[in-house]
Coordinates of C-alpha atoms in Angstrom, one line a residue:
X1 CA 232.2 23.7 60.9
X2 CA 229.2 26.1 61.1
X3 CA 230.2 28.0 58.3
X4 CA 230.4 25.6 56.3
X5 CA 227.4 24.1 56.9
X6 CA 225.8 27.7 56.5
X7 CA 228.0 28.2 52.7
X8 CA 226.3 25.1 52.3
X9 CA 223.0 25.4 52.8
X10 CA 223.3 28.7 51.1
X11 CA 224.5 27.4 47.8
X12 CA 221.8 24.7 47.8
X13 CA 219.2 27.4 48.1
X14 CA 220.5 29.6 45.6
X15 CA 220.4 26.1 43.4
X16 CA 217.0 25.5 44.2
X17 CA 215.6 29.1 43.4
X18 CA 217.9 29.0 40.6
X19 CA 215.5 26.2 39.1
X20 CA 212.2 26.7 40.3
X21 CA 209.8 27.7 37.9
X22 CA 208.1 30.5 40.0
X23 CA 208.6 33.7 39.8
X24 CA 211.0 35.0 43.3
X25 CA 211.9 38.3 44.2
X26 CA 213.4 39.5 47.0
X27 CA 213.2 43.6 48.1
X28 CA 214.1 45.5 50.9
X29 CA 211.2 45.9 53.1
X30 CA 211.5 49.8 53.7
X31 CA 212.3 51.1 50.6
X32 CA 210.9 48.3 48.7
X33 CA 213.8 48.1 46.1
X34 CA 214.5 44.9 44.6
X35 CA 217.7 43.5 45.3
X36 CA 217.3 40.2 43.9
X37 CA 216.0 38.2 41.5
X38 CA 215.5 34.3 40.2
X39 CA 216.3 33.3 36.4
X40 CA 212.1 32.3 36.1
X41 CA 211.3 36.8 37.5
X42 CA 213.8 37.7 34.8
X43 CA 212.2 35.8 32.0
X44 CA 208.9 36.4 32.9
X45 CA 209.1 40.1 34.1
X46 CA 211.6 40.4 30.7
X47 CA 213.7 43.0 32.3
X48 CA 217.3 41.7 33.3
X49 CA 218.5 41.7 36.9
X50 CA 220.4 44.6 36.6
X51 CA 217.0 46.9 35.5
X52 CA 215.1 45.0 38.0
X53 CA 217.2 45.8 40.8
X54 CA 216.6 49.4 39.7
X55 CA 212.4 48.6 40.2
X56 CA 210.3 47.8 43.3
X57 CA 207.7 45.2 43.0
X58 CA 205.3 48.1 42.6
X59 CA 206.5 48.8 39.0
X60 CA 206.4 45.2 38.0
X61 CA 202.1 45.5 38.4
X62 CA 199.4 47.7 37.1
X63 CA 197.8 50.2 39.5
X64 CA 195.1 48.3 40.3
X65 CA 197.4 45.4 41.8
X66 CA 200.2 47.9 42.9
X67 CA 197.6 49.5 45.1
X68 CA 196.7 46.0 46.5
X69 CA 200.1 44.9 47.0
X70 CA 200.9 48.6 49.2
X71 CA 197.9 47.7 51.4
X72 CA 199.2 43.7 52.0
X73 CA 202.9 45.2 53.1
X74 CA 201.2 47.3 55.1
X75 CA 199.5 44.5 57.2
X76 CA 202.5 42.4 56.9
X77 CA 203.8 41.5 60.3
X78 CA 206.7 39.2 61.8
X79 CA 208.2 36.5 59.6
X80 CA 205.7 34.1 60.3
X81 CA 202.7 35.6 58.4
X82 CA 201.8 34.5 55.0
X83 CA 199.9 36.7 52.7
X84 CA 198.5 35.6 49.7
X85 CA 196.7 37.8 46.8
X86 CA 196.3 37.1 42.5
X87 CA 196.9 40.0 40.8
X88 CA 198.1 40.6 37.1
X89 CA 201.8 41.2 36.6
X90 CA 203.2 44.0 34.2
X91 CA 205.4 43.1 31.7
X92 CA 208.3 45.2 29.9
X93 CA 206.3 44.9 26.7
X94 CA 203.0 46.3 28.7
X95 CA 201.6 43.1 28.7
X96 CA 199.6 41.0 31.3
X97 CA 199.5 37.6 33.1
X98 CA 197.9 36.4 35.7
X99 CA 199.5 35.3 39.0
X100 CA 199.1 33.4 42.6
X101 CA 201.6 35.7 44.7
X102 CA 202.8 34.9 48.6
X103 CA 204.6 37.3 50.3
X104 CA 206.8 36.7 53.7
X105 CA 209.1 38.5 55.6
X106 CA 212.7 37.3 56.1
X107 CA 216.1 38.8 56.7
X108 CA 219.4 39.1 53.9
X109 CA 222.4 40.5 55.3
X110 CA 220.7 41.8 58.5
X111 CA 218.2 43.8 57.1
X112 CA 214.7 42.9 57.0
X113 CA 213.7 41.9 53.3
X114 CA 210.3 40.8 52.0
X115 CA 210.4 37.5 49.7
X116 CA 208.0 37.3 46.8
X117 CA 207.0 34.1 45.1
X118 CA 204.4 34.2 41.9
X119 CA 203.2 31.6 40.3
X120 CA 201.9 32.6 36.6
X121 CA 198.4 31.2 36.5
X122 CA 197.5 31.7 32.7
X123 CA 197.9 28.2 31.8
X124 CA 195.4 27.6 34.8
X125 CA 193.4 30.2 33.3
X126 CA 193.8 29.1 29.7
X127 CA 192.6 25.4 31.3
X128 CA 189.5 26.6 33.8
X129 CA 187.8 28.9 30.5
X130 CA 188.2 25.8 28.0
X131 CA 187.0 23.3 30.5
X132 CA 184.3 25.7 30.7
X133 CA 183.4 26.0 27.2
X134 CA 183.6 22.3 27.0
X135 CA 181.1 22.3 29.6
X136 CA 179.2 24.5 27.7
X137 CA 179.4 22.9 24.6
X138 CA 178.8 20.2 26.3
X139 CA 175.3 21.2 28.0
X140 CA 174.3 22.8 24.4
X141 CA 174.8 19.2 22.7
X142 CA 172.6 17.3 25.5
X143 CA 170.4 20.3 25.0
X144 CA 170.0 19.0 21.3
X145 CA 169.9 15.5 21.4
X146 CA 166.9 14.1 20.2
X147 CA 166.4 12.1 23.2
X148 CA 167.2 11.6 27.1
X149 CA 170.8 11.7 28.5
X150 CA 170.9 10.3 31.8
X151 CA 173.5 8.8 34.4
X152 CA 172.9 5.9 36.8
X153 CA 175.1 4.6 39.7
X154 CA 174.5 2.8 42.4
X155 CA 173.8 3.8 45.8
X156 CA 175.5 2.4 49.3
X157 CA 172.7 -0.2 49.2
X158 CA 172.9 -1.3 45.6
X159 CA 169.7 0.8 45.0
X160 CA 169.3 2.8 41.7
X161 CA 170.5 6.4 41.6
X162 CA 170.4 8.9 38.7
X163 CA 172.8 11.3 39.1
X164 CA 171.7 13.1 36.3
X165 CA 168.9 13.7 34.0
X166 CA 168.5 16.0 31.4
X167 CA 165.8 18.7 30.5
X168 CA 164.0 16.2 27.9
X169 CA 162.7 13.8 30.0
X170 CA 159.6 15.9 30.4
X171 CA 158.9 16.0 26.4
X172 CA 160.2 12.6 25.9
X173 CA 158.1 10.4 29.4
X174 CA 156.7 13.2 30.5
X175 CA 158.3 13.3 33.5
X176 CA 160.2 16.2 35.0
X177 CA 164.3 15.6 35.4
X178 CA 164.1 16.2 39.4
X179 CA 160.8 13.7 39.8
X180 CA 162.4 10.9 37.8
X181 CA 165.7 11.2 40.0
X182 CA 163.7 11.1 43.1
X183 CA 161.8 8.0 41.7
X184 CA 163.9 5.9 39.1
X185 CA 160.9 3.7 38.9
X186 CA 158.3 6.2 37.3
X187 CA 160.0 4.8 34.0
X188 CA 159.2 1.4 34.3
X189 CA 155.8 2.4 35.3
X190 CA 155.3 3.0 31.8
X191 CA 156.3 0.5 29.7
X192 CA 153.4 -1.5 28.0
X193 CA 152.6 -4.5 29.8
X194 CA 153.6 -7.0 27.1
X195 CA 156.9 -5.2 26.7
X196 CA 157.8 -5.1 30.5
X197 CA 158.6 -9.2 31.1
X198 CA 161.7 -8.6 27.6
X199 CA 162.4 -5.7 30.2
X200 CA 162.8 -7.5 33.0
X201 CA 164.4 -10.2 31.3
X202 CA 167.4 -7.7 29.9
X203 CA 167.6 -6.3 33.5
X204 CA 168.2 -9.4 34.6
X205 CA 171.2 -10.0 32.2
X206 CA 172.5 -6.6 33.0
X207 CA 172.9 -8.1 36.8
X208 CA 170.2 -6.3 37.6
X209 CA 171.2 -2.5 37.8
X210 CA 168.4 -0.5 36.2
X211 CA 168.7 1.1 32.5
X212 CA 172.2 -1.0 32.0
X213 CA 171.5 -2.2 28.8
X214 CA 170.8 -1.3 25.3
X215 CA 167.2 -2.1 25.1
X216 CA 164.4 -0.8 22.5
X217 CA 160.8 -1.7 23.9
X218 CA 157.3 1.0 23.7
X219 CA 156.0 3.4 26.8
X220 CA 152.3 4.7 27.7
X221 CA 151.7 8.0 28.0
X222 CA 148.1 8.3 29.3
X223 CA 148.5 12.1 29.5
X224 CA 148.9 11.7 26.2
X225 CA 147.2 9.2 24.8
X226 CA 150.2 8.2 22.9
X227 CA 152.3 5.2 22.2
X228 CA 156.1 5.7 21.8
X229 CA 158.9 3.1 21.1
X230 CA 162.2 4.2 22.8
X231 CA 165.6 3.0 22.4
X232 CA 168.0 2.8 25.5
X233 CA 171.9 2.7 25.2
X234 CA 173.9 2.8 27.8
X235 CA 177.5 2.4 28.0
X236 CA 179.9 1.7 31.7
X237 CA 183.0 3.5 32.6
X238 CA 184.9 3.2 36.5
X239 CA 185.3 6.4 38.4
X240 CA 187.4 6.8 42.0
X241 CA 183.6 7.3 43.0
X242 CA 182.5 3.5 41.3
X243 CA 181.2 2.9 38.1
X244 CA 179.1 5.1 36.1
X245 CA 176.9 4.0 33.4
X246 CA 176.0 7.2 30.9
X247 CA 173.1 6.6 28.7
X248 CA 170.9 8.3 26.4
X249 CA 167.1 7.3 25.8
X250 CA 166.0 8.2 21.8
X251 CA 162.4 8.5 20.9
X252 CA 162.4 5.6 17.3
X253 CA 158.9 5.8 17.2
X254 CA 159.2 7.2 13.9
X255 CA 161.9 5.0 13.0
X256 CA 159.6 2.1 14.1
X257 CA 156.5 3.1 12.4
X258 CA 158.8 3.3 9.0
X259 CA 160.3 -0.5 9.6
X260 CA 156.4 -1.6 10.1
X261 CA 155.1 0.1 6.9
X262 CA 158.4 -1.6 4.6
X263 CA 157.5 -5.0 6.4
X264 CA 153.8 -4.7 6.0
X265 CA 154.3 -3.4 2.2
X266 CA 156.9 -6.0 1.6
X267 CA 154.4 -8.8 3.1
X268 CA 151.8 -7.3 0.9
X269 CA 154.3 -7.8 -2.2
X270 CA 154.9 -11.3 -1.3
X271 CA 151.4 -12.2 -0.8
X272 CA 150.8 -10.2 -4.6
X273 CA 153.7 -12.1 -5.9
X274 CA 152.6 -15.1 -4.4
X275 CA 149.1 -14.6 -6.0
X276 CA 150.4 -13.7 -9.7
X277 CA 152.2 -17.3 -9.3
X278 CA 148.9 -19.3 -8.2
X279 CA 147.5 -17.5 -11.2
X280 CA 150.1 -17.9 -13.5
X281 CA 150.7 -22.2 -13.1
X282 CA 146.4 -22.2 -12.5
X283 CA 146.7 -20.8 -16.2
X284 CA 149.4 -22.9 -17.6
X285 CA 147.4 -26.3 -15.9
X286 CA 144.1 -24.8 -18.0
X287 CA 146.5 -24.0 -20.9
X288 CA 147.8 -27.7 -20.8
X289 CA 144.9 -29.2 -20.6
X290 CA 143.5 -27.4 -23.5
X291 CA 146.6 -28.1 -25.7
X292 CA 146.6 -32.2 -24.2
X293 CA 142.3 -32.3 -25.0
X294 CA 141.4 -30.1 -27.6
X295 CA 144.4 -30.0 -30.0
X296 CA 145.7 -33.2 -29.0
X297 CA 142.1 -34.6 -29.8
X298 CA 141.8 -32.7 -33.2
X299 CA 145.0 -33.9 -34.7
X300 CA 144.2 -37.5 -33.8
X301 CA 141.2 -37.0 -35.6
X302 CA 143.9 -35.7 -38.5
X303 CA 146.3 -39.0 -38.2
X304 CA 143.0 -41.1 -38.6
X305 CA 141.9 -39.4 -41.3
X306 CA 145.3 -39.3 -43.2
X307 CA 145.2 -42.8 -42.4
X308 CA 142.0 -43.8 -43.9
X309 CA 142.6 -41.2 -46.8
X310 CA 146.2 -43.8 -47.3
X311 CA 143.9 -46.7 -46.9
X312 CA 141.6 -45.3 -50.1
X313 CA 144.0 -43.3 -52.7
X314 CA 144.4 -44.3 -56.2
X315 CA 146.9 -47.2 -57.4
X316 CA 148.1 -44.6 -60.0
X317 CA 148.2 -41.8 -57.7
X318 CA 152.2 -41.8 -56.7
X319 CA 152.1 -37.9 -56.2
X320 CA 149.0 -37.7 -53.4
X321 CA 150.2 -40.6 -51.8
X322 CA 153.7 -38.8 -51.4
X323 CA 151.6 -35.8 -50.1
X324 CA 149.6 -37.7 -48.1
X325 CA 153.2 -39.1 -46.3
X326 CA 154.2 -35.9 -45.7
X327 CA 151.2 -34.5 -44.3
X328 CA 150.7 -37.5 -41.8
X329 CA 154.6 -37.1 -40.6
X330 CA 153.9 -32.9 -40.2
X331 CA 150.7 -34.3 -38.1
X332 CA 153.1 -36.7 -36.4
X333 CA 155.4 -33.7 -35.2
X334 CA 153.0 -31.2 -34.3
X335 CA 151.5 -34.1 -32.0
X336 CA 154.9 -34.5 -30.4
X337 CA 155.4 -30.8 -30.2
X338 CA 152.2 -30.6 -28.9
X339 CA 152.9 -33.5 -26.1
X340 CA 156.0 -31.4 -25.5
X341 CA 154.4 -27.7 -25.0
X342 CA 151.8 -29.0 -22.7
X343 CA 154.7 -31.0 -20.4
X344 CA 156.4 -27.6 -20.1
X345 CA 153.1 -26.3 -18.7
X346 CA 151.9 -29.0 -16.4
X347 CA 154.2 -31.8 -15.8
X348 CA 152.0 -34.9 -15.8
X349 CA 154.6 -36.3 -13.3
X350 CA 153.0 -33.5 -10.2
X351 CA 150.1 -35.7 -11.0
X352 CA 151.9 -38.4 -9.3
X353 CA 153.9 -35.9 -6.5
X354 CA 156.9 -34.3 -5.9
X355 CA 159.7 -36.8 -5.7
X356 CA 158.5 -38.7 -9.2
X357 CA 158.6 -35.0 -10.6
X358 CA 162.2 -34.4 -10.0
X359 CA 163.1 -37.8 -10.8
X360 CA 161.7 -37.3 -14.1
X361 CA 162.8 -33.9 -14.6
X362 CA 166.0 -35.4 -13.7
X363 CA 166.0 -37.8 -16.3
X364 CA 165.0 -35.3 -19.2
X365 CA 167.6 -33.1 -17.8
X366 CA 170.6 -35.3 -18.6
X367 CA 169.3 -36.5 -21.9
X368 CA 169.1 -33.1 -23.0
X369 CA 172.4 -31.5 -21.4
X370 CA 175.0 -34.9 -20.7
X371 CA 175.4 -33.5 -17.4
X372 CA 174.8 -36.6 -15.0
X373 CA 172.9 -36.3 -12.4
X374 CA 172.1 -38.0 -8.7
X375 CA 168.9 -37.8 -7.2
X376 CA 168.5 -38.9 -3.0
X377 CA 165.0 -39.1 -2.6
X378 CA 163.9 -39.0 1.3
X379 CA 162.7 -42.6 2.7
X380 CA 159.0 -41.5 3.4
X381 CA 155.7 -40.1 1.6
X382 CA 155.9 -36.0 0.8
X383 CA 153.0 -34.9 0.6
X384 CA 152.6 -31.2 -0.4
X385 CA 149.4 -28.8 -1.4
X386 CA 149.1 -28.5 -5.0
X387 CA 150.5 -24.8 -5.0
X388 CA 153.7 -25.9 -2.9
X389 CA 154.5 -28.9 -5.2
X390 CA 154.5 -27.2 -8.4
X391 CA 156.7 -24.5 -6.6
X392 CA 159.2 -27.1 -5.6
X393 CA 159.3 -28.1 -9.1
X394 CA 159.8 -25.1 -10.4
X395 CA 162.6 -24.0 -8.1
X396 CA 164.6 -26.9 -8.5
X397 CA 163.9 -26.8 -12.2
X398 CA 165.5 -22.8 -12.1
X399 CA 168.3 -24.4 -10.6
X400 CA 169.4 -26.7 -13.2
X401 CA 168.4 -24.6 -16.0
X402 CA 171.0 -22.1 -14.5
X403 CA 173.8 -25.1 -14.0
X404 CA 173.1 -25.7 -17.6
X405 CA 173.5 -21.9 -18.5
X406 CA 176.6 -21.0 -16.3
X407 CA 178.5 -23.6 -14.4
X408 CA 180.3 -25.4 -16.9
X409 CA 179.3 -28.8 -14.5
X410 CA 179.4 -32.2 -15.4
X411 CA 177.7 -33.5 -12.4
X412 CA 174.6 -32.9 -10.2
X413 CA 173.5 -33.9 -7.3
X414 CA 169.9 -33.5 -5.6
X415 CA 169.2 -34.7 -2.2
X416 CA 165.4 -34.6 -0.4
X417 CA 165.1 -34.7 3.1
X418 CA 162.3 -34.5 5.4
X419 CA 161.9 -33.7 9.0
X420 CA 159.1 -33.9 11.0
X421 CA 158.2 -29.9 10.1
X422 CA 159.6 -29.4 6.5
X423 CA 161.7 -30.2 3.6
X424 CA 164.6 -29.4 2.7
X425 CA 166.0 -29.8 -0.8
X426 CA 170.1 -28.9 -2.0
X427 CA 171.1 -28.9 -5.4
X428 CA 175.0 -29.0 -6.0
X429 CA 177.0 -29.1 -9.0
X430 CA 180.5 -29.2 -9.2
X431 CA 180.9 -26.1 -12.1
X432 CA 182.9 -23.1 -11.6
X433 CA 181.4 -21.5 -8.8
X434 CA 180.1 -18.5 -7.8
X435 CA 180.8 -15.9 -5.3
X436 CA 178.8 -14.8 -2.4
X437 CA 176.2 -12.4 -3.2
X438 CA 177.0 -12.3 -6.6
X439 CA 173.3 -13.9 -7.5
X440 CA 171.7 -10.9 -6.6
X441 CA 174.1 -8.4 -8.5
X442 CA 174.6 -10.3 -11.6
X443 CA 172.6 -9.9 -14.5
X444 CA 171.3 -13.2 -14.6
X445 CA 169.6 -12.5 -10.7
X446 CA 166.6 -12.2 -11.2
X447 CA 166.2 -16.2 -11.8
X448 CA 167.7 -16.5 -8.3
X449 CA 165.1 -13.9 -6.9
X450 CA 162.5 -15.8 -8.4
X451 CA 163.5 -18.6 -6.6
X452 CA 163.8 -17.0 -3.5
X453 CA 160.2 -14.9 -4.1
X454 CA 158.4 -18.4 -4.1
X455 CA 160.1 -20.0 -1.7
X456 CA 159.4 -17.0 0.7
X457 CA 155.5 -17.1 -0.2
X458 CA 155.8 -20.7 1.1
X459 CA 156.9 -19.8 4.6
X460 CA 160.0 -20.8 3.4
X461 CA 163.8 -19.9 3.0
X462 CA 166.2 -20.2 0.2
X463 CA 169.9 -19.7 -0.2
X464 CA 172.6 -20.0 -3.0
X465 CA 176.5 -20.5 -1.7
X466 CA 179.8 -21.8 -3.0
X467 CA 179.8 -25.3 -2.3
X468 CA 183.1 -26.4 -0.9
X469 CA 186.1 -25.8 -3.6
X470 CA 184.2 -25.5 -6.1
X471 CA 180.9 -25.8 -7.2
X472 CA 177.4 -24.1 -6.0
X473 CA 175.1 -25.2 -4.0
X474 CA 171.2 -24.2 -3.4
X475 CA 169.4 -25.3 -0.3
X476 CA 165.7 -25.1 -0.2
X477 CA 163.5 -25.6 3.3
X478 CA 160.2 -25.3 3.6
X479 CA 158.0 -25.8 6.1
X480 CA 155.3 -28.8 5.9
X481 CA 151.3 -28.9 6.6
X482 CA 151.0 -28.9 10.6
X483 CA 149.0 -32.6 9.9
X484 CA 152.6 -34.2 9.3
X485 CA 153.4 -34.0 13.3

């Protein structure tokens, strides 16, 4: 029963080394020949078993290692002593690998034997050097970053802790990496006062764990005398250890300063535009009124003196009186055309405010196009200053010219509403359409642009969007004169 168990256990064992991926060799521990070896020692070692049990494990390592491995056999005692050593193993081919090696003393047949496991370690190798050049690429990147990198966790007592700070917080606050881990709160120290309550306020949000947010906001640096803007982003990943929020802190002061000079430059080409267009209708309203009083008043003067000149011609003077017809019907025309060129100037109607305007553009709009149209006027009195009014007018009035152009409608609607603070003003027709954005690529945008350039000078906004199925629709707000409130 004994034996069997032994043959048993025997077999299993031979399985086991069979299959084990490290190397095992087992040689006699006086003359040190091999005497037996796993499948992994024979692929490894690239010698077959019958050359290997020719070898002792001496042979199988260069002569630094086989000198090492001499001196551990010598210290090897009863079979209860481990020894453990690396060394590189020798290949057939003369190559090298590094190996984790245990030796152990057992006994094979009654005679003592030494066992030798080895565990190739190159793939460790290969793994330790590259996670180390990571880490060293790594280190050069933060190194490069134009900005802070920094991580926060929190501590036992749900107090801030930086693990780690990088080199540039002493060019970028001017605070050295060790001092600002000691003391998270140097940083808050200097934000500007009125940025520190939008601080506090996105802290709070964050549930309160310092730098946990992505926050842009300026910093004091007396030493310097310098203002910076900064930009904070920070994102949170869970560790065994709790969570860990990496961040970086950029310097956008530049950045910043660029945004400021295209927003002051494009207020200062607003207010320009906005000027040209008080200029431009002040000249048109002098222009009108020059056409309406001085021309108008000369070719009266004309049609009352063709008139008396009728009055007095000749009896047997057919041909001047037929002259004389013609001439008072060219005066006739040019008076109309006259009426007509100062209208397009200076609507009379703004004389009497906004909502008669439209309703009388309105009017002249369908006569002229047999599009119909709908006018909502709002149920109380707009009053607007004189520069606001005639922009109104002449935004709605770049509306319908451009239903009349390109929407193929046959219907328009225009609907005035007012609020306590401003007006608001949509135009919808029920043309073709037209797709988002397309106003400002077209070739036809810049009447859109226009509209948009004068209602911005107002204070206002203005937007142009597909209007249900089909159609277009502008909507126009502006804000009114604080007296209204």
């Amino acid at each position: 029963m004994l034996s069997r168990q032994a043959s048993g256990a025997s077999a299993l064992l031979k399985a086991i080394l069979h299959e084990s991926p490290d190397e095992v060799l087992v040689f006699d521990a006086v003359t040190l020949r091999i005497v037996q070896a796993n499948p992994a020692a024979v692929h490894n070692l690239q010698r077959p078993l019958r050359s290997l049990k020719q070898l002792t494990p001496l042979d199988c390592l260069p002569e630094a290692g086989a000198l090492r491995l001499a001196a551990q056999l010598a210290t090897l005692g009863d079979k209860r002593q481990r020894i453990r050593f690396q060394s590189q193993i020798l290949r057939q081919d003369g190559s090298l690998y590094p190996a984790d090696i245990r030796l152990f003393r057992s006994t094979a047949d009654g005679r003592p034997v030494v066992i030798w496991i080895a565990t190739d370690a190159s793939q460790r190798e290969a793994s330790r050097q590259a996670l180390a050049h990571s880490a060293s690429d790594l280190r050069a990147i933060v190194a490069h970053i134009p900005g802070m990198a920094y991580q926060v966790q929190r501590g036992p007592g749900g107090e801030t802790v930086l693990r780690y700070v990088s080199a540039q917080s002493a060019q970028l606050l001017g605070i050295k990496p060790a001092a600002l881990r000691a003391d998270p709160a140097l940083f808050f120290k200097l934000i500007l006062d009125e940025d520190k309550a939008d601080y506090q306020a996105r802290l709070a949000e964050a549930g309160g764990v310092h730098l946990t947010f992505n926050w842009v906001g300026r910093l004091r640096m007396e030493a310097w005398k310098d203002v910076k803007w900064v930009n904070l982003r920070v994102s949170r990943r869970d560790t065994p250890d709790g969570p860990i929020w990496d961040g970086i802190m950029l310097n956008v002061t530049h950045s910043k300063q660029a945004e400021a000079e295209i927003r002051q430059s494009r207020a200062q080409l607003s207010a320009l535009a906005a000027h040209v267009e008080t200029v431009r209708e002040r000249e048109r309203l002098h222009l009108a009124r020059e056409v309406h009083d001085d021309l108008g008043g000369n070719l009266t003067a004309i049609k009352i003196g063709l008139s008396w000149l009728t009055r007095h011609l000749p009896a047997d003077a057919p041909e001047l009186a037929r002259r004389t017809a013609y001439l008072d019907n060219v005066v006739d025309q040019t008076i109309e055309a006259t009426h007509r060129i100062a209208t397009s100037l200076r609507p009379p109607a703004l004389d009497f405010g906004i909502v008669s305007a439209i309703e009388w553009m309105l009017k002249r709009f369908q006569s002229y196009t047999d599009i119909a149209c709908e006018f909502s006027p709002p149920a109380q009195l707009v009053t607007l200053a004189q520069d606001a009014d005639i922009a109104v007018f002449r935004i709605v009035q770049e509306a319908l010219t451009n239903v009349a152009k390109h929407a193929q409608a046959t219907r328009v609607k225009v609907a005035m509403t007012v609020t306590r603070t401003a007006l608001k003003v949509t135009i919808t027709d029920n043309g073709r359409g037209i797709r988002p954005g397309a106003e400002k690529n077209g070739r036809d945008g810049f009447g859109v642009l226009g509209m948009i350039e004068r209602a911005t000078a107002l204070g206002g906004e203005l937007g142009v969007a597909p209007a249900g199925r089909r159609g277009t629709r502008v909507s126009l707000r502006i804000p009114l004169p604080r007296a209204r409130k």
